[in-house]
Amino acid sequence: MSNQNKQSDSPFNPEDHSHRRYNPLSGEWVLVSPHRSKRPWLGQEETPAPLQTISHDPKCYLCSGNTRINGALNPAYGHTFVFTNDFAAVEQQKRVSDGINHALLTHTPVAGTSRVICFSPDHSKTLPQLPKESIEKVIECWQNQLNELSQEWSWVQLFENKGAVMGCSNPHPHGQIWATDTLPTEAIKADTNLKAYYEEHKRNLLLDYAELELELQTRVVEQNEHWLVVVPYWACWPFEILLLPLQPVKHLNQLDRAQTTSLAAIMKSSLTRYDNLFNCSFPYSMGWHGQAFTDESQQHWQLHAHFYPPLLRSASVKKHMVGYEMMAEPQRDITPEQAAERLRSCSTVHYSEQ
Ligand code: H2U
């Protein structure tokens, strides 16, 4: 067990040698092991699940005109439909703590609201399968929700769990909104790091990052006039992507018409690439991070969306964030540059239409 830290004669090459990458948004590190992508695979291989085919399921709680679990009736909606989650994670009512706090047993009351957004009446069409105009309706719905909820709550988290493997409880394409009176952990991390960068450089971290990625082009999956999709340098999940506006934007409800239309276009093509990667409805958790709705200055903020998909090698072979990831820090084999190349090579025509 000697020579543990032996210096190698060959120069360091991030495409071949183990290294750690820093995530300036979260302040955390990821271990990258590119040499391991060459090892033989001994994991599971399964047949992918078939796509949904029926556009209205009489048993679905989210389909138009159906009755939900608690007996409420969904209207015959034409585009999107939003309702308050029948099993909301946060209560509307603000409560005062009893004050029984201990340094080791700390709590704080949270108030807020949870809503569900049905993306369209079509039970069988996930976001990449919807026409661009319908994706634009989803974005407009997000914008309207932000306009309304920002009047009352400091943080509005828009997100989607796609696929049963991500804990999605209903196949009808939908997302969620949880709005709270306090900033959650991920929001605090992003806020702190964006602010620190702004204070040090008097520049916006994510605008600088977008500029750098556009220049390098090694991790870019796709770009248009207003948006950029990259596998970030610090990605943890094999095919993680970061969706960034190219102009300063604090949140989705500040987009103009042209930015909204081109967001629908880039979402459709990028998410189609995802589905085409392993010929399956690609699961992920995605969410938007934008400014907090507080009185504090938000000049350091820049809107962005994270997509965290678990798949690694096929429609069923996923990455597990276990062991070293749980006990030490996230680790990946395939590099973000290789992942971006794989996604770039995927068609933007959905495999179900080819
Ligand atoms: P997920 O698939 O990401 O779990 O979101 C679906 C949400 O829909 C879930 O939080 C809610 C669940 O509580 N729901 C209702 O509010 N009413 C229903 O009748 C079915 C599901």
Short mmCIF file of C-alpha atoms and ligand atoms in Angstrom, two decimals:
data_model
loop_
_atom_site.label_atom_id
_atom_site.label_comp_id
_atom_site.label_asym_id
_atom_site.label_seq_id
_atom_site.Cartn_x
_atom_site.Cartn_y
_atom_site.Cartn_z
CA MET A 1 0.00 0.00 0.00
CA SER A 2 2.85 2.38 -0.70
CA ASN A 3 3.15 5.04 -3.43
CA GLN A 4 -0.48 6.13 -2.89
CA ASN A 5 0.10 9.62 -4.21
CA LYS A 6 2.61 8.71 -6.85
CA GLN A 7 3.06 11.45 -9.46
CA SER A 8 2.39 10.17 -12.98
CA ASP A 9 4.78 10.95 -15.83
CA SER A 10 1.94 11.43 -18.34
CA PRO A 11 0.39 14.92 -18.33
CA PHE A 12 -3.12 15.40 -16.95
CA ASN A 13 -5.85 15.15 -19.56
CA PRO A 14 -9.45 15.73 -18.36
CA GLU A 15 -10.73 13.44 -21.14
CA ASP A 16 -8.83 10.47 -19.68
CA HIS A 17 -7.93 11.15 -16.06
CA SER A 18 -9.95 11.38 -12.86
CA HIS A 19 -10.65 14.89 -11.65
CA ARG A 20 -13.18 16.99 -9.76
CA ARG A 21 -15.24 19.79 -11.30
CA TYR A 22 -16.69 22.73 -9.39
CA ASN A 23 -20.30 23.80 -9.72
CA PRO A 24 -20.32 27.59 -9.23
CA LEU A 25 -24.13 27.63 -8.90
CA SER A 26 -24.34 25.17 -6.03
CA GLY A 27 -20.84 25.55 -4.61
CA GLU A 28 -20.42 21.75 -4.77
CA TRP A 29 -17.99 19.42 -6.55
CA VAL A 30 -18.47 16.40 -8.77
CA LEU A 31 -15.94 13.59 -9.31
CA VAL A 32 -15.39 12.77 -13.01
CA SER A 33 -13.90 9.37 -13.93
CA PRO A 34 -13.64 9.38 -17.76
CA HIS A 35 -11.35 6.31 -17.83
CA ARG A 36 -14.22 4.22 -16.42
CA SER A 37 -16.54 4.73 -19.41
CA LYS A 38 -14.32 2.19 -21.16
CA ARG A 39 -15.01 -0.65 -18.66
CA PRO A 40 -17.30 -3.58 -19.58
CA TRP A 41 -20.92 -3.17 -18.55
CA LEU A 42 -22.46 -5.83 -16.31
CA GLY A 43 -25.73 -4.09 -15.44
CA GLN A 44 -29.34 -4.75 -16.41
CA GLU A 45 -30.82 -4.37 -19.93
CA GLU A 46 -34.60 -4.38 -20.27
CA THR A 47 -37.19 -3.80 -22.99
CA PRO A 48 -38.37 -0.18 -22.94
CA ALA A 49 -41.96 0.50 -21.89
CA PRO A 50 -44.26 1.31 -24.84
CA LEU A 51 -45.49 4.92 -25.28
CA GLN A 52 -48.99 5.92 -24.18
CA THR A 53 -51.39 5.69 -27.10
CA ILE A 54 -54.85 6.71 -25.87
CA SER A 55 -55.53 10.45 -25.83
CA HIS A 56 -58.26 10.22 -23.15
CA ASP A 57 -58.29 7.66 -20.34
CA PRO A 58 -61.63 7.47 -18.49
CA LYS A 59 -59.76 6.23 -15.38
CA CYS A 60 -57.20 9.08 -15.33
CA TYR A 61 -57.55 11.64 -12.52
CA LEU A 62 -56.02 14.37 -14.70
CA CYS A 63 -57.91 13.91 -17.98
CA SER A 64 -60.41 16.53 -19.04
CA GLY A 65 -63.99 15.98 -17.78
CA ASN A 66 -62.91 13.25 -15.30
CA THR A 67 -63.39 13.04 -11.55
CA ARG A 68 -60.31 13.35 -9.36
CA ILE A 69 -59.41 11.16 -6.38
CA ASN A 70 -61.25 13.45 -3.92
CA GLY A 71 -64.39 13.67 -6.06
CA ALA A 72 -63.69 17.09 -7.67
CA LEU A 73 -64.61 17.33 -11.35
CA ASN A 74 -62.05 18.47 -13.94
CA PRO A 75 -63.53 20.87 -16.51
CA ALA A 76 -63.46 20.05 -20.23
CA TYR A 77 -60.22 22.01 -20.63
CA GLY A 78 -58.80 22.91 -24.04
CA HIS A 79 -55.12 23.65 -23.34
CA THR A 80 -53.63 23.67 -19.84
CA PHE A 81 -55.51 23.08 -16.58
CA VAL A 82 -54.30 24.09 -13.12
CA PHE A 83 -55.78 22.91 -9.81
CA THR A 84 -54.72 23.03 -6.18
CA ASN A 85 -53.09 19.70 -5.29
CA ASP A 86 -55.60 17.58 -3.41
CA PHE A 87 -52.71 16.40 -1.22
CA ALA A 88 -50.77 19.68 -0.96
CA ALA A 89 -47.33 19.43 0.67
CA VAL A 90 -47.66 22.87 2.28
CA GLU A 91 -50.55 24.48 4.08
CA GLN A 92 -51.87 27.90 3.04
CA GLN A 93 -52.25 29.15 6.56
CA LYS A 94 -49.26 30.85 8.15
CA ARG A 95 -48.68 29.64 11.70
CA VAL A 96 -46.63 30.98 14.56
CA SER A 97 -44.08 28.60 16.03
CA ASP A 98 -44.54 27.60 19.67
CA GLY A 99 -40.98 28.81 20.17
CA ILE A 100 -39.78 25.47 21.47
CA ASN A 101 -36.53 25.41 19.55
CA HIS A 102 -33.24 23.81 20.40
CA ALA A 103 -29.93 24.20 18.58
CA LEU A 104 -30.15 20.52 17.70
CA LEU A 105 -33.91 20.36 17.15
CA THR A 106 -34.60 23.40 14.99
CA HIS A 107 -37.75 23.94 12.99
CA THR A 108 -39.54 26.75 11.24
CA PRO A 109 -43.19 26.82 10.09
CA VAL A 110 -43.77 26.92 6.31
CA ALA A 111 -46.85 28.18 4.53
CA GLY A 112 -47.57 28.00 0.83
CA THR A 113 -49.59 26.31 -1.84
CA SER A 114 -49.15 23.32 -4.16
CA ARG A 115 -50.74 23.14 -7.59
CA VAL A 116 -50.82 20.64 -10.44
CA ILE A 117 -50.59 21.75 -14.10
CA CYS A 118 -51.98 19.42 -16.75
CA PHE A 119 -49.96 20.32 -19.83
CA SER A 120 -52.71 19.49 -22.34
CA PRO A 121 -55.94 17.48 -22.54
CA ASP A 122 -54.09 14.79 -24.51
CA HIS A 123 -53.26 11.94 -22.13
CA SER A 124 -50.70 10.48 -24.56
CA LYS A 125 -48.55 13.52 -25.42
CA THR A 126 -45.55 14.46 -23.32
CA LEU A 127 -43.90 17.88 -23.86
CA PRO A 128 -41.68 16.87 -26.82
CA GLN A 129 -44.67 15.26 -28.57
CA LEU A 130 -46.87 18.35 -28.26
CA PRO A 131 -46.90 20.92 -31.08
CA LYS A 132 -44.82 24.06 -30.39
CA GLU A 133 -48.01 26.12 -29.97
CA SER A 134 -49.14 23.83 -27.12
CA ILE A 135 -45.72 24.06 -25.42
CA GLU A 136 -46.10 27.84 -25.68
CA LYS A 137 -49.43 27.49 -23.83
CA VAL A 138 -47.60 25.63 -21.05
CA ILE A 139 -45.03 28.45 -20.82
CA GLU A 140 -47.85 31.04 -20.73
CA CYS A 141 -49.50 29.02 -17.97
CA TRP A 142 -46.21 29.04 -15.99
CA GLN A 143 -46.03 32.82 -16.55
CA ASN A 144 -49.61 33.41 -15.34
CA GLN A 145 -48.98 31.26 -12.28
CA LEU A 146 -45.83 33.24 -11.48
CA ASN A 147 -47.69 36.55 -11.85
CA GLU A 148 -50.35 35.37 -9.43
CA LEU A 149 -48.30 33.44 -6.89
CA SER A 150 -45.48 36.00 -6.64
CA GLN A 151 -48.01 38.41 -5.08
CA GLU A 152 -48.18 36.20 -2.01
CA TRP A 153 -45.19 33.85 -1.86
CA SER A 154 -41.41 34.46 -1.92
CA TRP A 155 -40.41 31.37 -3.87
CA VAL A 156 -42.37 29.78 -6.70
CA GLN A 157 -40.95 26.42 -7.74
CA LEU A 158 -42.16 25.21 -11.12
CA PHE A 159 -41.18 21.60 -11.82
CA GLU A 160 -42.01 18.40 -13.64
CA ASN A 161 -41.36 14.81 -12.62
CA LYS A 162 -41.50 12.81 -15.84
CA GLY A 163 -41.72 9.03 -15.80
CA ALA A 164 -42.54 6.53 -13.08
CA VAL A 165 -38.82 6.12 -12.37
CA MET A 166 -38.80 9.76 -11.22
CA GLY A 167 -41.76 9.21 -8.90
CA CYS A 168 -44.33 10.57 -11.33
CA SER A 169 -47.65 9.22 -10.05
CA ASN A 170 -49.80 9.66 -13.16
CA PRO A 171 -48.92 9.12 -16.84
CA HIS A 172 -51.01 12.13 -17.96
CA PRO A 173 -48.34 14.78 -18.80
CA HIS A 174 -48.30 17.30 -15.98
CA GLY A 175 -46.07 19.43 -13.81
CA GLN A 176 -46.33 20.91 -10.37
CA ILE A 177 -45.90 24.26 -8.60
CA TRP A 178 -45.00 24.55 -4.98
CA ALA A 179 -44.96 28.15 -3.75
CA THR A 180 -43.70 28.95 -0.27
CA ASP A 181 -43.13 31.87 2.07
CA THR A 182 -39.51 30.80 2.62
CA LEU A 183 -36.63 30.06 0.25
CA PRO A 184 -35.88 26.32 -0.02
CA THR A 185 -32.35 24.91 0.17
CA GLU A 186 -31.55 24.79 -3.58
CA ALA A 187 -32.83 28.34 -4.02
CA ILE A 188 -30.62 29.58 -1.18
CA LYS A 189 -27.55 27.87 -2.69
CA ALA A 190 -28.13 29.42 -6.13
CA ASP A 191 -28.96 32.82 -4.64
CA THR A 192 -25.85 32.86 -2.44
CA ASN A 193 -23.49 31.85 -5.26
CA LEU A 194 -25.01 34.15 -7.89
CA LYS A 195 -24.80 37.02 -5.41
CA ALA A 196 -21.18 36.31 -4.43
CA TYR A 197 -20.13 36.22 -8.11
CA TYR A 198 -22.00 39.45 -8.84
CA GLU A 199 -20.41 41.21 -5.87
CA GLU A 200 -16.92 40.09 -6.86
CA HIS A 201 -17.09 40.63 -10.65
CA LYS A 202 -20.00 43.08 -11.06
CA ARG A 203 -21.20 40.66 -13.74
CA ASN A 204 -23.85 37.98 -13.96
CA LEU A 205 -22.51 34.46 -13.44
CA LEU A 206 -24.89 32.73 -15.83
CA LEU A 207 -24.59 35.34 -18.58
CA ASP A 208 -20.81 34.95 -18.37
CA TYR A 209 -21.19 31.16 -18.39
CA ALA A 210 -23.48 31.21 -21.46
CA GLU A 211 -20.96 33.44 -23.28
CA LEU A 212 -18.14 31.04 -22.43
CA GLU A 213 -20.03 27.95 -23.58
CA LEU A 214 -21.05 29.66 -26.84
CA GLU A 215 -17.41 30.43 -27.48
CA LEU A 216 -16.15 26.90 -26.65
CA GLN A 217 -19.06 24.96 -28.23
CA THR A 218 -17.87 21.68 -26.61
CA ARG A 219 -20.87 21.25 -24.31
CA VAL A 220 -23.53 23.02 -26.37
CA VAL A 221 -26.45 20.77 -27.34
CA GLU A 222 -28.47 23.44 -29.06
CA GLN A 223 -28.88 27.21 -29.33
CA ASN A 224 -31.24 29.68 -30.96
CA GLU A 225 -31.61 33.46 -30.96
CA HIS A 226 -32.67 33.65 -27.32
CA TRP A 227 -31.72 30.36 -25.61
CA LEU A 228 -28.86 27.98 -25.02
CA VAL A 229 -28.94 24.31 -23.97
CA VAL A 230 -25.71 22.87 -22.56
CA VAL A 231 -24.59 19.84 -20.63
CA PRO A 232 -23.01 21.94 -17.88
CA TYR A 233 -19.30 21.53 -17.15
CA TRP A 234 -20.23 20.39 -13.63
CA ALA A 235 -23.17 18.09 -14.57
CA CYS A 236 -23.80 15.22 -12.10
CA TRP A 237 -26.42 13.25 -14.02
CA PRO A 238 -25.17 11.55 -17.22
CA PHE A 239 -27.35 13.59 -19.61
CA GLU A 240 -28.16 16.55 -17.39
CA ILE A 241 -28.87 19.79 -19.24
CA LEU A 242 -29.03 23.45 -18.30
CA LEU A 243 -31.35 25.73 -20.29
CA LEU A 244 -30.29 29.38 -20.25
CA PRO A 245 -31.60 32.62 -21.75
CA LEU A 246 -28.95 34.59 -23.68
CA GLN A 247 -30.28 37.97 -22.50
CA PRO A 248 -30.71 39.10 -18.87
CA VAL A 249 -34.01 37.63 -17.58
CA LYS A 250 -34.95 37.29 -13.92
CA HIS A 251 -37.90 34.93 -14.29
CA LEU A 252 -40.18 33.31 -16.87
CA ASN A 253 -42.90 35.95 -16.51
CA GLN A 254 -40.46 38.60 -17.84
CA LEU A 255 -40.09 36.97 -21.26
CA ASP A 256 -41.41 38.82 -24.28
CA ARG A 257 -43.39 37.10 -27.04
CA ALA A 258 -40.33 36.30 -29.20
CA GLN A 259 -38.43 34.80 -26.23
CA THR A 260 -41.50 32.74 -25.27
CA THR A 261 -41.93 31.38 -28.80
CA SER A 262 -38.27 30.47 -29.16
CA LEU A 263 -38.30 28.84 -25.71
CA ALA A 264 -41.13 26.56 -26.89
CA ALA A 265 -39.07 25.72 -29.98
CA ILE A 266 -35.86 24.86 -28.10
CA MET A 267 -37.76 22.87 -25.45
CA LYS A 268 -39.43 20.81 -28.17
CA SER A 269 -36.20 20.04 -29.99
CA SER A 270 -34.06 19.39 -26.89
CA LEU A 271 -36.66 17.14 -25.26
CA THR A 272 -37.10 15.30 -28.57
CA ARG A 273 -33.34 14.65 -28.56
CA TYR A 274 -33.78 13.22 -25.05
CA ASP A 275 -36.52 10.79 -26.22
CA ASN A 276 -34.49 9.82 -29.29
CA LEU A 277 -31.36 9.03 -27.25
CA PHE A 278 -32.71 5.66 -26.08
CA ASN A 279 -35.99 5.52 -28.09
CA CYS A 280 -38.14 5.96 -25.02
CA SER A 281 -40.10 8.61 -23.17
CA PHE A 282 -37.00 10.00 -21.44
CA PRO A 283 -37.60 10.41 -17.70
CA TYR A 284 -36.30 13.40 -15.75
CA SER A 285 -36.99 15.89 -13.03
CA MET A 286 -36.86 19.42 -14.35
CA GLY A 287 -37.42 22.76 -12.69
CA TRP A 288 -37.11 26.50 -13.22
CA HIS A 289 -34.96 28.67 -10.98
CA GLY A 290 -35.68 32.38 -11.18
CA GLN A 291 -35.54 35.36 -8.86
CA ALA A 292 -37.10 35.20 -5.42
CA PHE A 293 -40.12 37.45 -4.90
CA THR A 294 -38.75 39.35 -1.94
CA ASP A 295 -37.91 43.03 -1.37
CA GLU A 296 -34.19 42.36 -1.78
CA SER A 297 -32.35 43.39 -4.94
CA GLN A 298 -32.25 40.55 -7.47
CA GLN A 299 -29.72 42.02 -9.93
CA HIS A 300 -27.48 38.96 -9.52
CA TRP A 301 -30.24 36.60 -10.69
CA GLN A 302 -30.57 34.97 -14.09
CA LEU A 303 -33.36 32.56 -15.02
CA HIS A 304 -32.37 28.97 -15.79
CA ALA A 305 -33.90 25.49 -15.95
CA HIS A 306 -32.26 22.27 -14.78
CA PHE A 307 -33.12 18.90 -16.32
CA TYR A 308 -31.89 15.94 -14.27
CA PRO A 309 -32.50 12.65 -16.12
CA PRO A 310 -31.46 9.38 -14.47
CA LEU A 311 -30.82 7.24 -17.58
CA LEU A 312 -27.25 6.19 -18.31
CA ARG A 313 -27.01 3.54 -21.01
CA SER A 314 -30.46 2.50 -22.22
CA ALA A 315 -34.17 3.03 -21.59
CA SER A 316 -33.86 1.08 -18.36
CA VAL A 317 -30.24 1.30 -17.22
CA LYS A 318 -30.09 4.26 -14.92
CA LYS A 319 -27.50 5.93 -12.81
CA HIS A 320 -27.88 5.42 -9.07
CA MET A 321 -26.80 8.23 -6.80
CA VAL A 322 -25.70 5.82 -4.07
CA GLY A 323 -22.57 4.76 -2.20
CA TYR A 324 -19.81 7.30 -2.88
CA GLU A 325 -22.38 9.82 -4.12
CA MET A 326 -24.34 9.60 -0.86
CA MET A 327 -21.33 9.41 1.39
CA ALA A 328 -18.81 11.64 -0.38
CA GLU A 329 -19.89 13.50 -3.56
CA PRO A 330 -21.58 12.85 -6.94
CA GLN A 331 -19.52 10.96 -9.50
CA ARG A 332 -19.86 10.42 -13.24
CA ASP A 333 -18.08 8.33 -15.88
CA ILE A 334 -19.18 9.65 -19.30
CA THR A 335 -17.92 13.24 -19.51
CA PRO A 336 -20.29 16.21 -20.03
CA GLU A 337 -18.52 16.79 -23.37
CA GLN A 338 -19.27 13.21 -24.51
CA ALA A 339 -22.88 13.52 -23.30
CA ALA A 340 -23.33 16.79 -25.23
CA GLU A 341 -21.96 15.14 -28.36
CA ARG A 342 -24.38 12.21 -27.97
CA LEU A 343 -27.33 14.59 -27.58
CA ARG A 344 -26.21 16.74 -30.52
CA SER A 345 -26.16 13.67 -32.72
CA CYS A 346 -29.81 12.82 -31.88
CA SER A 347 -32.53 13.77 -34.33
CA THR A 348 -34.96 16.59 -33.54
CA VAL A 349 -37.77 14.59 -35.16
CA HIS A 350 -39.41 12.41 -32.51
CA TYR A 351 -38.78 8.67 -33.05
CA SER A 352 -42.52 7.98 -32.92
CA GLU A 353 -42.92 10.18 -36.03
CA GLN A 354 -39.96 8.85 -37.98
P1 H2U B 1 -46.57 13.71 -9.50
O1 H2U B 1 -46.96 12.79 -10.59
O2 H2U B 1 -45.30 14.48 -9.84
O3 H2U B 1 -46.53 13.02 -8.21
O4 H2U B 1 -47.73 14.81 -9.41
C1 H2U B 1 -49.07 14.50 -9.39
C2 H2U B 1 -49.74 15.21 -8.27
O5 H2U B 1 -51.13 15.20 -8.51
C3 H2U B 1 -49.51 14.54 -6.93
O6 H2U B 1 -48.80 15.44 -6.09
C4 H2U B 1 -51.80 15.14 -7.30
C5 H2U B 1 -50.93 14.28 -6.39
O7 H2U B 1 -51.06 14.66 -5.06
N1 H2U B 1 -53.15 14.59 -7.51
C6 H2U B 1 -54.24 15.30 -7.04
O8 H2U B 1 -54.07 16.35 -6.44
N2 H2U B 1 -55.48 14.82 -7.26
C7 H2U B 1 -55.74 13.66 -7.91
O9 H2U B 1 -56.89 13.30 -8.07
C8 H2U B 1 -54.65 12.84 -8.45
C9 H2U B 1 -53.27 13.35 -8.21
#
